[in-house]
Amino acid sequence: MPRPTAPPSGVVVQVMATGMCRSDWHAWAGHDDIAFPHVPGHELAGVVSEVGRGVESWTVGDRVTVPFVCGCGRCEWCLAGAAQVCPAQQQPGFTHWGSFAEHVALHAADTNLVAIPDEVDFATAASLGCRFATAYRALVGRARVTDGEWVTVVGSGGVGLSVVMIARALGARVVAVDRNPEALAVATALGAEHTLLADGSDIPAAVAELSGGGSHVAVDAVGSEQTCADSILSLRRRGRQVQVGLLPPVAGHPRVPMARVIAWELDLLGSHGMAATDYPAMMQLIQQGLLEPQRLVERTIGLDEAAALLPRFDHSPVAGMTIVDPSR
Ligand SMILES: [Zn+2]
Ligand SMILES: [Zn+2]
């Protein structure tokens, strides 16, 4: 593919590391509206290699990462620091060619780029843009988790394991759920107090038993009718559900247990990435060593391997994150 050029107000970044996640698989499987030919990849870190007209804050050579949701930089939501819900948002790897490539074009650089501190490496920075930042915002910005609360996370992949680590750093007690015992072992290593194997047993009943009546906060990090219901029904009265998993409507719109939501006054919170403006607080915790996203990186592969892995990524047995290094 030809090398991209910097759009007005945008940059080109030389990709040093880029994560592969379930959203890439959803796009590959046809769950998103994508024009072909296409280049996926949305969790990237690298070095600015070209600067477009009108960019004020960035120069060639800067080490940067970017949220997977890039705001337009001009609308009321972007100006209020909420680019994650920008109506004119761009998502590399979805709305335009992404980072499974040596170079990627990014829009509205002054709104969306995040500087990578010297002590944070590219693979770690790439691991933030989608799943880790999403988990951070879900717990901190949306559910407002406090010390001593119970947090149940359904799904212990990239988002779920990030939830475990961040919830522990906030002083919460964690129940992790997954259908993969290896993922649960990683969750335990990251500080989950209890793990539950999703083998068809009654997950909400088990959570209620372990947590003395249900969880204060639950996160559906998978996005299926079953996991969404398990997550909601694991809550105690007045609990907060954060929906992060995508619930694609390919199998029909999911049934959600709204009777319980009403009767127990549960809060249903959506969470959609995190704006660049909210990164510094998270980056500071990483610099201080209180959060260690690098522990979630399971393996690094090249682009050839990535192409072979993507079609079967939905059933990938690997716990933790897969990072692609385009220079391999
Ligand atoms: Zn905007
Ligand atoms: Zn992702």
Tab-separated table of C-alpha atoms and ligand atoms in Angstrom:
chain	number	residue	atom	x	y	z
A	1	MET	CA	0.000	0.000	0.000
A	2	PRO	CA	1.267	3.552	-0.635
A	3	ARG	CA	2.406	5.511	2.383
A	4	PRO	CA	-0.384	7.835	3.655
A	5	THR	CA	0.041	11.621	3.684
A	6	ALA	CA	-0.861	13.917	6.574
A	7	PRO	CA	-4.384	15.404	6.329
A	8	PRO	CA	-4.928	19.089	7.245
A	9	SER	CA	-4.663	19.384	11.082
A	10	GLY	CA	-3.417	15.778	11.137
A	11	VAL	CA	-0.172	13.829	11.179
A	12	VAL	CA	1.360	10.612	9.908
A	13	VAL	CA	2.771	8.351	12.601
A	14	GLN	CA	5.377	5.662	11.989
A	15	VAL	CA	3.887	2.673	13.804
A	16	MET	CA	6.239	1.096	16.357
A	17	ALA	CA	3.627	-1.099	18.070
A	18	THR	CA	-0.060	-1.775	17.520
A	19	GLY	CA	-2.424	-4.024	19.444
A	20	MET	CA	-4.840	-6.584	18.035
A	21	CYS	CA	-8.195	-6.880	19.755
A	22	ARG	CA	-11.662	-8.320	19.399
A	23	SER	CA	-12.877	-5.131	17.684
A	24	ASP	CA	-10.492	-5.923	14.809
A	25	TRP	CA	-12.077	-9.347	14.571
A	26	HIS	CA	-15.595	-7.822	14.573
A	27	ALA	CA	-14.556	-5.610	11.657
A	28	TRP	CA	-13.007	-8.556	9.826
A	29	ALA	CA	-16.183	-10.597	10.418
A	30	GLY	CA	-18.313	-7.904	8.769
A	31	HIS	CA	-20.003	-6.495	11.874
A	32	ASP	CA	-18.961	-2.941	10.978
A	33	ASP	CA	-19.654	-0.917	7.865
A	34	ILE	CA	-16.229	-0.855	6.199
A	35	ALA	CA	-15.180	-0.040	2.638
A	36	PHE	CA	-12.626	-2.361	1.040
A	37	PRO	CA	-9.719	-2.521	0.479
A	38	HIS	CA	-9.023	-1.765	4.124
A	39	VAL	CA	-6.192	-1.676	6.652
A	40	PRO	CA	-7.271	-2.500	10.237
A	41	GLY	CA	-5.514	-1.544	13.470
A	42	HIS	CA	-6.539	1.033	16.082
A	43	GLU	CA	-4.311	0.587	19.182
A	44	LEU	CA	-1.079	2.227	18.191
A	45	ALA	CA	2.027	3.958	19.393
A	46	GLY	CA	4.838	5.381	17.328
A	47	VAL	CA	6.754	8.412	16.174
A	48	VAL	CA	5.350	11.409	14.280
A	49	SER	CA	6.813	11.174	10.754
A	50	GLU	CA	4.911	13.968	8.980
A	51	VAL	CA	2.968	16.986	10.247
A	52	GLY	CA	0.026	18.448	8.317
A	53	ARG	CA	-1.004	22.050	7.870
A	54	GLY	CA	-2.376	23.770	10.976
A	55	VAL	CA	-0.949	21.415	13.625
A	56	GLU	CA	0.392	23.457	16.552
A	57	SER	CA	1.471	21.054	19.289
A	58	TRP	CA	3.405	18.274	17.518
A	59	THR	CA	6.575	17.918	15.501
A	60	VAL	CA	8.360	15.153	13.597
A	61	GLY	CA	10.049	12.760	16.018
A	62	ASP	CA	7.543	13.095	18.882
A	63	ARG	CA	6.659	9.793	20.585
A	64	VAL	CA	2.870	9.551	20.623
A	65	THR	CA	-0.160	7.355	21.113
A	66	VAL	CA	-3.819	8.056	20.423
A	67	PRO	CA	-7.240	6.954	21.721
A	68	PHE	CA	-9.092	4.604	19.371
A	69	VAL	CA	-11.848	7.251	19.170
A	70	CYS	CA	-10.412	10.421	17.652
A	71	GLY	CA	-12.582	13.547	17.953
A	72	CYS	CA	-12.998	16.226	15.290
A	73	GLY	CA	-11.570	18.867	17.625
A	74	ARG	CA	-14.243	21.438	16.753
A	75	CYS	CA	-17.659	20.300	18.057
A	76	GLU	CA	-19.169	21.086	21.478
A	77	TRP	CA	-18.268	17.597	22.761
A	78	CYS	CA	-14.619	17.853	21.740
A	79	LEU	CA	-14.348	21.382	23.145
A	80	ALA	CA	-15.780	20.061	26.443
A	81	GLY	CA	-13.085	17.350	26.600
A	82	ALA	CA	-15.417	14.496	25.610
A	83	ALA	CA	-13.971	13.552	22.211
A	84	GLN	CA	-14.897	9.917	22.947
A	85	VAL	CA	-18.499	10.751	21.969
A	86	CYS	CA	-17.723	13.180	19.114
A	87	PRO	CA	-20.474	12.908	16.455
A	88	ALA	CA	-17.831	13.376	13.733
A	89	GLN	CA	-15.314	11.003	15.316
A	90	GLN	CA	-12.708	9.090	13.351
A	91	GLN	CA	-11.469	5.651	14.333
A	92	PRO	CA	-8.248	4.471	12.698
A	93	GLY	CA	-8.764	0.960	11.369
A	94	PHE	CA	-12.517	1.527	11.028
A	95	THR	CA	-13.400	4.902	9.474
A	96	HIS	CA	-10.058	5.076	7.671
A	97	TRP	CA	-6.963	2.964	7.184
A	98	GLY	CA	-5.410	1.933	10.466
A	99	SER	CA	-2.161	0.872	12.055
A	100	PHE	CA	-1.517	-2.689	10.823
A	101	ALA	CA	0.975	-0.878	8.638
A	102	GLU	CA	4.312	0.921	8.804
A	103	HIS	CA	2.582	4.346	8.712
A	104	VAL	CA	-0.871	5.589	9.706
A	105	ALA	CA	-2.585	8.963	9.137
A	106	LEU	CA	-4.331	10.515	12.146
A	107	HIS	CA	-6.795	13.417	12.189
A	108	ALA	CA	-7.106	16.485	14.470
A	109	ALA	CA	-3.682	15.895	16.025
A	110	ASP	CA	-3.914	18.745	18.549
A	111	THR	CA	-7.074	17.148	19.999
A	112	ASN	CA	-6.143	13.484	19.837
A	113	LEU	CA	-2.421	12.846	20.218
A	114	VAL	CA	-1.003	11.887	23.620
A	115	ALA	CA	2.699	12.245	24.428
A	116	ILE	CA	4.420	9.070	25.619
A	117	PRO	CA	6.740	9.715	28.583
A	118	ASP	CA	10.333	8.507	28.099
A	119	GLU	CA	9.980	5.725	30.668
A	120	VAL	CA	6.956	4.171	28.891
A	121	ASP	CA	7.853	1.919	25.931
A	122	PHE	CA	5.895	1.690	22.656
A	123	ALA	CA	4.280	-1.703	23.347
A	124	THR	CA	3.010	-0.458	26.706
A	125	ALA	CA	1.711	2.749	25.143
A	126	ALA	CA	-0.051	0.785	22.371
A	127	SER	CA	-1.756	-1.330	25.022
A	128	LEU	CA	-3.464	1.776	26.452
A	129	GLY	CA	-5.380	3.169	23.451
A	130	CYS	CA	-8.369	0.872	23.417
A	131	ARG	CA	-8.758	-1.684	26.163
A	132	PHE	CA	-6.755	-0.249	29.055
A	133	ALA	CA	-8.006	3.316	28.663
A	134	THR	CA	-11.539	1.989	28.202
A	135	ALA	CA	-11.275	0.016	31.437
A	136	TYR	CA	-9.795	3.025	33.233
A	137	ARG	CA	-12.614	5.312	32.143
A	138	ALA	CA	-15.266	2.650	32.861
A	139	LEU	CA	-14.136	2.388	36.492
A	140	VAL	CA	-12.888	5.903	37.235
A	141	GLY	CA	-14.927	8.199	34.963
A	142	ARG	CA	-18.173	6.239	34.739
A	143	ALA	CA	-18.693	3.866	37.710
A	144	ARG	CA	-16.597	5.994	40.112
A	145	VAL	CA	-15.358	2.926	41.970
A	146	THR	CA	-14.271	3.575	45.553
A	147	ASP	CA	-12.069	1.801	48.073
A	148	GLY	CA	-13.532	-1.456	49.403
A	149	GLU	CA	-16.286	-1.884	46.826
A	150	TRP	CA	-16.823	-5.179	45.006
A	151	VAL	CA	-16.248	-5.114	41.255
A	152	THR	CA	-17.320	-8.059	39.076
A	153	VAL	CA	-15.850	-8.246	35.595
A	154	VAL	CA	-17.426	-10.634	33.104
A	155	GLY	CA	-14.784	-11.542	30.525
A	156	SER	CA	-11.074	-11.624	31.326
A	157	GLY	CA	-9.535	-10.692	27.992
A	158	GLY	CA	-7.726	-7.401	27.394
A	159	VAL	CA	-10.448	-5.150	28.824
A	160	GLY	CA	-11.311	-7.542	31.643
A	161	LEU	CA	-7.742	-7.991	32.857
A	162	SER	CA	-7.273	-4.208	32.659
A	163	VAL	CA	-10.381	-3.844	34.836
A	164	VAL	CA	-8.878	-6.257	37.376
A	165	MET	CA	-5.616	-4.297	37.586
A	166	ILE	CA	-7.215	-0.852	37.757
A	167	ALA	CA	-9.942	-1.913	40.220
A	168	ARG	CA	-7.256	-3.308	42.550
A	169	ALA	CA	-5.287	-0.067	42.291
A	170	LEU	CA	-8.467	1.756	43.367
A	171	GLY	CA	-8.765	-0.502	46.412
A	172	ALA	CA	-11.713	-2.524	45.133
A	173	ARG	CA	-12.252	-6.266	45.621
A	174	VAL	CA	-12.572	-8.145	42.355
A	175	VAL	CA	-14.491	-11.170	41.072
A	176	ALA	CA	-13.315	-12.147	37.561
A	177	VAL	CA	-15.396	-14.349	35.245
A	178	ASP	CA	-14.286	-16.081	32.037
A	179	ARG	CA	-14.765	-19.311	30.097
A	180	ASN	CA	-10.982	-19.755	29.814
A	181	PRO	CA	-9.192	-21.080	32.955
A	182	GLU	CA	-5.862	-19.618	31.752
A	183	ALA	CA	-7.381	-16.132	31.632
A	184	LEU	CA	-8.677	-16.618	35.167
A	185	ALA	CA	-5.199	-17.621	36.334
A	186	VAL	CA	-3.872	-14.322	34.951
A	187	ALA	CA	-6.734	-12.466	36.650
A	188	THR	CA	-5.737	-14.044	39.963
A	189	ALA	CA	-2.103	-13.046	39.417
A	190	LEU	CA	-3.272	-9.462	38.821
A	191	GLY	CA	-5.169	-9.390	42.112
A	192	ALA	CA	-8.649	-10.824	41.541
A	193	GLU	CA	-9.865	-12.109	44.908
A	194	HIS	CA	-12.191	-14.689	43.343
A	195	THR	CA	-12.543	-16.187	39.875
A	196	LEU	CA	-15.549	-17.954	38.369
A	197	LEU	CA	-15.414	-20.276	35.348
A	198	ALA	CA	-18.276	-19.508	32.954
A	199	ASP	CA	-19.207	-23.128	32.320
A	200	GLY	CA	-22.976	-22.727	32.298
A	201	SER	CA	-23.298	-22.463	36.072
A	202	ASP	CA	-25.255	-19.657	37.788
A	203	ILE	CA	-22.719	-16.790	37.777
A	204	PRO	CA	-24.937	-14.160	39.505
A	205	ALA	CA	-25.731	-16.569	42.363
A	206	ALA	CA	-22.022	-17.313	42.826
A	207	VAL	CA	-21.145	-13.600	42.861
A	208	ALA	CA	-23.880	-12.888	45.411
A	209	GLU	CA	-22.473	-15.623	47.628
A	210	LEU	CA	-18.863	-14.414	47.345
A	211	SER	CA	-19.584	-10.716	47.788
A	212	GLY	CA	-22.211	-10.855	50.496
A	213	GLY	CA	-25.229	-9.938	48.379
A	214	GLY	CA	-23.869	-8.840	45.034
A	215	SER	CA	-21.323	-6.549	43.490
A	216	HIS	CA	-21.354	-2.735	43.734
A	217	VAL	CA	-20.069	-2.429	40.181
A	218	ALA	CA	-20.167	-4.894	37.295
A	219	VAL	CA	-18.477	-4.617	33.911
A	220	ASP	CA	-19.550	-6.637	30.878
A	221	ALA	CA	-16.265	-6.779	28.994
A	222	VAL	CA	-17.492	-9.339	26.440
A	223	GLY	CA	-20.740	-8.020	24.980
A	224	SER	CA	-23.229	-10.856	24.515
A	225	GLU	CA	-26.782	-11.294	25.752
A	226	GLN	CA	-25.557	-13.862	28.279
A	227	THR	CA	-22.610	-11.859	29.631
A	228	CYS	CA	-24.634	-8.629	29.786
A	229	ALA	CA	-27.368	-10.385	31.787
A	230	ASP	CA	-24.856	-12.163	34.052
A	231	SER	CA	-23.155	-8.838	34.725
A	232	ILE	CA	-26.377	-6.961	35.561
A	233	LEU	CA	-27.798	-9.797	37.673
A	234	SER	CA	-24.526	-9.978	39.663
A	235	LEU	CA	-25.160	-6.490	41.071
A	236	ARG	CA	-26.467	-5.712	44.526
A	237	ARG	CA	-29.339	-3.253	44.909
A	238	ARG	CA	-28.468	0.205	43.515
A	239	GLY	CA	-25.371	-1.212	41.821
A	240	ARG	CA	-23.740	0.215	38.685
A	241	GLN	CA	-23.430	-1.716	35.429
A	242	VAL	CA	-20.836	-0.553	32.911
A	243	GLN	CA	-21.364	-1.910	29.405
A	244	VAL	CA	-18.088	-2.025	27.497
A	245	GLY	CA	-18.491	-5.151	25.330
A	246	LEU	CA	-20.010	-4.217	21.987
A	247	LEU	CA	-23.187	-6.367	21.787
A	248	PRO	CA	-23.313	-6.408	17.953
A	249	PRO	CA	-26.929	-6.801	16.795
A	250	VAL	CA	-26.059	-9.526	14.253
A	251	ALA	CA	-27.878	-12.121	16.340
A	252	GLY	CA	-30.840	-9.819	17.028
A	253	HIS	CA	-30.924	-7.097	19.646
A	254	PRO	CA	-30.068	-8.513	23.069
A	255	ARG	CA	-32.641	-8.976	25.802
A	256	VAL	CA	-31.572	-7.011	28.899
A	257	PRO	CA	-33.094	-7.764	32.350
A	258	MET	CA	-34.752	-4.358	32.724
A	259	ALA	CA	-37.211	-5.528	35.407
A	260	ARG	CA	-34.233	-6.003	37.758
A	261	VAL	CA	-32.749	-2.672	36.671
A	262	ILE	CA	-35.974	-0.912	37.724
A	263	ALA	CA	-36.770	-2.834	40.898
A	264	TRP	CA	-33.222	-2.619	42.293
A	265	GLU	CA	-32.513	0.892	40.963
A	266	LEU	CA	-29.463	-0.194	38.997
A	267	ASP	CA	-27.483	2.332	36.969
A	268	LEU	CA	-26.721	1.323	33.366
A	269	LEU	CA	-23.625	3.135	32.122
A	270	GLY	CA	-22.157	3.008	28.651
A	271	SER	CA	-18.437	3.586	28.239
A	272	HIS	CA	-16.710	4.304	24.944
A	273	GLY	CA	-12.955	4.677	25.142
A	274	MET	CA	-11.375	7.732	26.724
A	275	ALA	CA	-10.505	11.153	25.339
A	276	ALA	CA	-6.854	12.198	25.035
A	277	THR	CA	-7.498	14.972	27.540
A	278	ASP	CA	-8.121	12.351	30.275
A	279	TYR	CA	-4.886	10.436	29.618
A	280	PRO	CA	-2.466	12.404	31.838
A	281	ALA	CA	-3.959	11.156	35.148
A	282	MET	CA	-3.735	7.547	33.945
A	283	MET	CA	-0.245	8.069	32.491
A	284	GLN	CA	0.910	9.438	35.841
A	285	LEU	CA	-0.200	6.247	37.638
A	286	ILE	CA	1.746	4.235	35.034
A	287	GLN	CA	4.876	6.376	35.497
A	288	GLN	CA	4.565	5.893	39.262
A	289	GLY	CA	4.304	2.124	38.797
A	290	LEU	CA	0.842	1.968	40.408
A	291	LEU	CA	-0.554	0.654	37.130
A	292	GLU	CA	1.515	-1.780	35.033
A	293	PRO	CA	-0.234	-2.274	31.669
A	294	GLN	CA	2.936	-3.910	30.329
A	295	ARG	CA	2.025	-6.945	32.454
A	296	LEU	CA	-1.003	-7.460	30.201
A	297	VAL	CA	1.106	-7.830	27.045
A	298	GLU	CA	1.211	-11.533	26.318
A	299	ARG	CA	3.179	-11.643	23.068
A	300	THR	CA	4.539	-9.534	20.194
A	301	ILE	CA	4.211	-10.715	16.591
A	302	GLY	CA	4.909	-9.367	13.079
A	303	LEU	CA	2.391	-8.289	10.410
A	304	ASP	CA	2.535	-11.658	8.582
A	305	GLU	CA	1.569	-13.515	11.737
A	306	ALA	CA	-1.079	-10.887	12.485
A	307	ALA	CA	-2.758	-11.517	9.121
A	308	ALA	CA	-2.934	-15.232	9.857
A	309	LEU	CA	-4.155	-14.689	13.416
A	310	LEU	CA	-6.949	-12.153	12.794
A	311	PRO	CA	-9.562	-14.502	11.230
A	312	ARG	CA	-9.391	-16.848	14.213
A	313	PHE	CA	-8.842	-14.203	16.877
A	314	ASP	CA	-12.377	-14.668	18.233
A	315	HIS	CA	-11.294	-18.073	19.518
A	316	SER	CA	-7.726	-17.179	20.400
A	317	PRO	CA	-6.737	-19.053	23.551
A	318	VAL	CA	-4.133	-16.457	24.581
A	319	ALA	CA	-4.801	-14.581	27.818
A	320	GLY	CA	-3.664	-10.958	27.697
A	321	MET	CA	-2.811	-8.682	24.825
A	322	THR	CA	-1.249	-9.362	21.439
A	323	ILE	CA	0.994	-6.576	20.131
A	324	VAL	CA	2.055	-6.296	16.493
A	325	ASP	CA	5.468	-4.828	15.626
A	326	PRO	CA	5.370	-3.838	11.905
A	327	SER	CA	9.172	-3.752	11.709
A	328	ARG	CA	9.440	-7.501	12.362
B	1	ZN	ZN	-15.875	16.562	17.814
B	2	ZN	ZN	-9.189	-2.488	20.493
